[in-house]
Amino acid sequence: MEPTLMTEASVMSPVALFLQADWVVKGVMIGLILASIWTWAIIVSFKAKIGRTHKAIDKFDSDYKKAEDIDAFYRLHSDSDLPIARVFSSGVSEWRRSTGGRTIDRDGTRERLATAMGSAVAGEIDRLSDRLNILATVGSVAPFVGLFGTVWGIMRAFTSIAAEQNSSLAVVAPGIAEALFATAIGLFAAIPAVIAYNRYSHGINRVEARLNRFADSFHATLSRQLEGRA
């Protein structure tokens, strides 16, 4: 009795289900496993990137509030690739272009500053959210790919029943098991992708809000300097 149970357990193991699956179902399983590995790689990299970005924003904002000379602070951070530093640099660059002439259009300068820094914020958010769409794609497509493997496996099980003219569980179980295994792999790939997408979308939105707050604060500072020049 025990050897039979062990044999059935080994036949129904994940490795055995994969090896005995039809080549179509194998292709579905391999694709979903690769998608899952890719998803977890993106999840790990995004977690590190979002964490570094928030820490960098905290430090930069703290240093900016302590700075007494904006030009000196700009020279110190002009080559930085931090998102908040790029927003700051875009504001300083537009300020210099708009106030470099003999006459200054105050309203036009304010509008150009807002546009320049708003565009910089949008560009940095696009750069930060790169590959986030992959998580959304995997989360929405993987269950249907797994379902395709399930349907194909069940069709194969019914074909086996017709060929052997035997509807016993021993004939039906392997095909149905491998079919459901494909669905399980699809869900294994999709569920973390959906959770991570929602989580990191929220993180990107927080970064965008912080960059916009900094841009508004810097815009107010430059606007006061513009009033002083007038």
GROMACS .gro file of C-alpha atoms in nm:
model
  230
    1MET     CA    1   0.000   0.000   0.000
    2GLU     CA    2   0.274   0.243   0.095
    3PRO     CA    3   0.479   0.194  -0.227
    4THR     CA    4   0.165   0.264  -0.433
    5LEU     CA    5   0.095   0.583  -0.242
    6MET     CA    6   0.456   0.696  -0.282
    7THR     CA    7   0.443   0.626  -0.655
    8GLU     CA    8   0.123   0.825  -0.696
    9ALA     CA    9   0.270   1.110  -0.494
   10SER     CA   10   0.580   1.118  -0.710
   11VAL     CA   11   0.370   1.116  -1.027
   12MET     CA   12   0.168   1.411  -0.896
   13SER     CA   13   0.473   1.611  -0.785
   14PRO     CA   14   0.536   1.948  -0.956
   15VAL     CA   15   0.842   1.817  -1.142
   16ALA     CA   16   0.657   1.508  -1.262
   17LEU     CA   17   0.356   1.716  -1.368
   18PHE     CA   18   0.584   1.936  -1.574
   19LEU     CA   19   0.770   1.645  -1.735
   20GLN     CA   20   0.457   1.455  -1.830
   21ALA     CA   21   0.276   1.763  -1.960
   22ASP     CA   22   0.202   1.823  -2.327
   23TRP     CA   23   0.455   2.042  -2.509
   24VAL     CA   24   0.202   2.326  -2.528
   25VAL     CA   25   0.142   2.316  -2.154
   26LYS     CA   26   0.519   2.293  -2.096
   27GLY     CA   27   0.566   2.605  -2.305
   28VAL     CA   28   0.300   2.785  -2.100
   29MET     CA   29   0.463   2.675  -1.773
   30ILE     CA   30   0.811   2.781  -1.883
   31GLY     CA   31   0.683   3.119  -1.999
   32LEU     CA   32   0.502   3.178  -1.671
   33ILE     CA   33   0.803   3.072  -1.465
   34LEU     CA   34   1.025   3.314  -1.659
   35ALA     CA   35   0.764   3.588  -1.613
   36SER     CA   36   0.762   3.517  -1.240
   37ILE     CA   37   1.142   3.539  -1.218
   38TRP     CA   38   1.138   3.864  -1.416
   39THR     CA   39   0.863   4.000  -1.190
   40TRP     CA   40   1.058   3.927  -0.873
   41ALA     CA   41   1.372   4.085  -1.019
   42ILE     CA   42   1.174   4.403  -1.090
   43ILE     CA   43   1.015   4.394  -0.744
   44VAL     CA   44   1.353   4.372  -0.570
   45SER     CA   45   1.510   4.645  -0.787
   46PHE     CA   46   1.210   4.877  -0.743
   47LYS     CA   47   1.214   4.836  -0.366
   48ALA     CA   48   1.579   4.940  -0.355
   49LYS     CA   49   1.527   5.226  -0.602
   50ILE     CA   50   1.227   5.376  -0.423
   51GLY     CA   51   1.405   5.354  -0.089
   52ARG     CA   52   1.718   5.525  -0.223
   53THR     CA   53   1.510   5.797  -0.389
   54HIS     CA   54   1.324   5.889  -0.070
   55LYS     CA   55   1.648   5.903   0.130
   56ALA     CA   56   1.813   6.118  -0.138
   57ILE     CA   57   1.516   6.358  -0.144
   58ASP     CA   58   1.531   6.390   0.235
   59LYS     CA   59   1.902   6.473   0.232
   60PHE     CA   60   1.884   6.711  -0.063
   61ASP     CA   61   1.584   6.898   0.078
   62SER     CA   62   1.755   6.929   0.415
   63ASP     CA   63   2.076   7.062   0.256
   64TYR     CA   64   1.876   7.302   0.037
   65LYS     CA   65   1.697   7.453   0.337
   66LYS     CA   66   2.032   7.508   0.508
   67ALA     CA   67   2.196   7.664   0.201
   68GLU     CA   68   2.251   8.039   0.211
   69ASP     CA   69   2.376   8.081  -0.146
   70ILE     CA   70   2.162   7.921  -0.420
   71ASP     CA   71   2.433   7.967  -0.684
   72ALA     CA   72   2.692   7.789  -0.469
   73PHE     CA   73   2.443   7.514  -0.393
   74TYR     CA   74   2.370   7.479  -0.765
   75ARG     CA   75   2.740   7.448  -0.850
   76LEU     CA   76   2.768   7.175  -0.591
   77HIS     CA   77   2.473   6.971  -0.724
   78SER     CA   78   2.451   7.065  -1.091
   79ASP     CA   79   2.597   6.731  -1.205
   80SER     CA   80   2.386   6.516  -0.973
   81ASP     CA   81   2.153   6.259  -1.129
   82LEU     CA   82   1.908   6.263  -0.838
   83PRO     CA   83   1.548   6.342  -0.941
   84ILE     CA   84   1.518   6.634  -0.701
   85ALA     CA   85   1.855   6.772  -0.813
   86ARG     CA   86   1.742   6.765  -1.177
   87VAL     CA   87   1.425   6.956  -1.086
   88PHE     CA   88   1.635   7.210  -0.898
   89SER     CA   89   1.879   7.244  -1.189
   90SER     CA   90   1.597   7.299  -1.438
   91GLY     CA   91   1.464   7.582  -1.223
   92VAL     CA   92   1.805   7.749  -1.190
   93SER     CA   93   1.876   7.715  -1.563
   94GLU     CA   94   1.543   7.872  -1.657
   95TRP     CA   95   1.593   8.147  -1.401
   96ARG     CA   96   1.929   8.239  -1.549
   97ARG     CA   97   1.792   8.242  -1.903
   98SER     CA   98   1.490   8.452  -1.811
   99THR     CA   99   1.675   8.707  -1.596
  100GLY     CA  100   1.992   8.737  -1.800
  101GLY     CA  101   1.869   9.024  -2.017
  102ARG     CA  102   1.831   9.394  -1.946
  103THR     CA  103   1.455   9.375  -1.903
  104ILE     CA  104   1.273   9.109  -1.707
  105ASP     CA  105   0.923   8.989  -1.778
  106ARG     CA  106   0.814   8.892  -1.428
  107ASP     CA  107   0.492   8.712  -1.521
  108GLY     CA  108   0.656   8.537  -1.813
  109THR     CA  109   0.949   8.431  -1.593
  110ARG     CA  110   0.714   8.282  -1.333
  111GLU     CA  111   0.529   8.087  -1.600
  112ARG     CA  112   0.847   7.959  -1.758
  113LEU     CA  113   0.986   7.855  -1.420
  114ALA     CA  114   0.669   7.662  -1.339
  115THR     CA  115   0.671   7.498  -1.682
  116ALA     CA  116   1.039   7.406  -1.668
  117MET     CA  117   1.022   7.248  -1.324
  118GLY     CA  118   0.689   7.081  -1.395
  119SER     CA  119   0.837   6.926  -1.707
  120ALA     CA  120   1.142   6.812  -1.508
  121VAL     CA  121   0.919   6.648  -1.247
  122ALA     CA  122   0.723   6.465  -1.518
  123GLY     CA  123   1.045   6.347  -1.682
  124GLU     CA  124   1.186   6.216  -1.355
  125ILE     CA  125   0.864   6.031  -1.275
  126ASP     CA  126   0.870   5.870  -1.619
  127ARG     CA  127   1.228   5.762  -1.558
  128LEU     CA  128   1.152   5.624  -1.212
  129SER     CA  129   0.844   5.432  -1.327
  130ASP     CA  130   1.030   5.257  -1.608
  131ARG     CA  131   0.945   4.883  -1.613
  132LEU     CA  132   0.651   4.936  -1.378
  133ASN     CA  133   0.423   4.865  -1.673
  134ILE     CA  134   0.577   4.516  -1.693
  135LEU     CA  135   0.429   4.434  -1.353
  136ALA     CA  136   0.088   4.549  -1.473
  137THR     CA  137   0.119   4.339  -1.788
  138VAL     CA  138   0.224   4.025  -1.600
  139GLY     CA  139  -0.048   4.077  -1.340
  140SER     CA  140  -0.322   4.105  -1.600
  141VAL     CA  141  -0.200   3.854  -1.861
  142ALA     CA  142  -0.046   3.570  -1.655
  143PRO     CA  143  -0.379   3.430  -1.523
  144PHE     CA  144  -0.517   3.406  -1.876
  145VAL     CA  145  -0.201   3.239  -2.003
  146GLY     CA  146  -0.230   2.988  -1.718
  147LEU     CA  147  -0.596   2.940  -1.803
  148PHE     CA  148  -0.499   2.863  -2.161
  149GLY     CA  149  -0.266   2.592  -2.031
  150THR     CA  150  -0.547   2.462  -1.813
  151VAL     CA  151  -0.793   2.442  -2.102
  152TRP     CA  152  -0.535   2.268  -2.319
  153GLY     CA  153  -0.453   2.017  -2.046
  154ILE     CA  154  -0.819   1.935  -1.984
  155MET     CA  155  -0.870   1.887  -2.357
  156ARG     CA  156  -0.577   1.644  -2.351
  157ALA     CA  157  -0.733   1.461  -2.055
  158PHE     CA  158  -1.060   1.416  -2.242
  159THR     CA  159  -0.864   1.295  -2.545
  160SER     CA  160  -0.702   1.031  -2.325
  161ILE     CA  161  -1.044   0.923  -2.200
  162ALA     CA  162  -1.170   0.887  -2.556
  163ALA     CA  163  -0.860   0.699  -2.668
  164GLU     CA  164  -0.861   0.450  -2.383
  165GLN     CA  165  -1.239   0.447  -2.338
  166ASN     CA  166  -1.180   0.461  -1.967
  167SER     CA  167  -1.302   0.741  -1.743
  168SER     CA  168  -1.134   0.618  -1.424
  169LEU     CA  169  -0.949   0.864  -1.202
  170ALA     CA  170  -0.613   0.709  -1.293
  171VAL     CA  171  -0.665   0.813  -1.656
  172VAL     CA  172  -0.815   1.155  -1.593
  173ALA     CA  173  -0.614   1.273  -1.291
  174PRO     CA  174  -0.270   1.336  -1.453
  175GLY     CA  175  -0.406   1.554  -1.733
  176ILE     CA  176  -0.630   1.755  -1.501
  177ALA     CA  177  -0.351   1.788  -1.245
  178GLU     CA  178  -0.103   1.928  -1.498
  179ALA     CA  179  -0.375   2.160  -1.627
  180LEU     CA  180  -0.446   2.299  -1.280
  181PHE     CA  181  -0.072   2.323  -1.219
  182ALA     CA  182  -0.050   2.563  -1.513
  183THR     CA  183  -0.320   2.778  -1.354
  184ALA     CA  184  -0.135   2.773  -1.022
  185ILE     CA  185   0.186   2.893  -1.187
  186GLY     CA  186  -0.010   3.170  -1.361
  187LEU     CA  187  -0.149   3.289  -1.028
  188PHE     CA  188   0.195   3.257  -0.869
  189ALA     CA  189   0.327   3.500  -1.129
  190ALA     CA  190   0.025   3.733  -1.132
  191ILE     CA  191  -0.049   3.786  -0.763
  192PRO     CA  192   0.294   3.930  -0.662
  193ALA     CA  193   0.297   4.142  -0.979
  194VAL     CA  194  -0.040   4.301  -0.898
  195ILE     CA  195   0.050   4.363  -0.534
  196ALA     CA  196   0.389   4.511  -0.628
  197TYR     CA  197   0.236   4.728  -0.901
  198ASN     CA  198  -0.015   4.882  -0.661
  199ARG     CA  199   0.248   4.926  -0.392
  200TYR     CA  200   0.509   5.086  -0.615
  201SER     CA  201   0.254   5.301  -0.797
  202HIS     CA  202   0.176   5.449  -0.458
  203GLY     CA  203   0.549   5.495  -0.396
  204ILE     CA  204   0.595   5.672  -0.731
  205ASN     CA  205   0.298   5.898  -0.651
  206ARG     CA  206   0.461   5.990  -0.320
  207VAL     CA  207   0.787   6.077  -0.495
  208GLU     CA  208   0.597   6.290  -0.748
  209ALA     CA  209   0.416   6.473  -0.468
  210ARG     CA  210   0.745   6.546  -0.291
  211LEU     CA  211   0.910   6.670  -0.610
  212ASN     CA  212   0.612   6.895  -0.680
  213ARG     CA  213   0.627   7.036  -0.327
  214PHE     CA  214   0.996   7.110  -0.368
  215ALA     CA  215   0.933   7.270  -0.708
  216ASP     CA  216   0.659   7.489  -0.560
  217SER     CA  217   0.884   7.592  -0.272
  218PHE     CA  218   1.174   7.673  -0.504
  219HIS     CA  219   0.939   7.860  -0.738
  220ALA     CA  220   0.821   8.073  -0.444
  221THR     CA  221   1.183   8.149  -0.349
  222LEU     CA  222   1.271   8.258  -0.703
  223SER     CA  223   0.949   8.458  -0.727
  224ARG     CA  224   1.047   8.657  -0.416
  225GLN     CA  225   1.390   8.723  -0.567
  226LEU     CA  226   1.214   8.841  -0.882
  227GLU     CA  227   1.011   9.090  -0.678
  228GLY     CA  228   1.330   9.213  -0.517
  229ARG     CA  229   1.487   9.274  -0.858
  230ALA     CA  230   1.182   9.465  -0.973
   0.00000   0.00000   0.00000
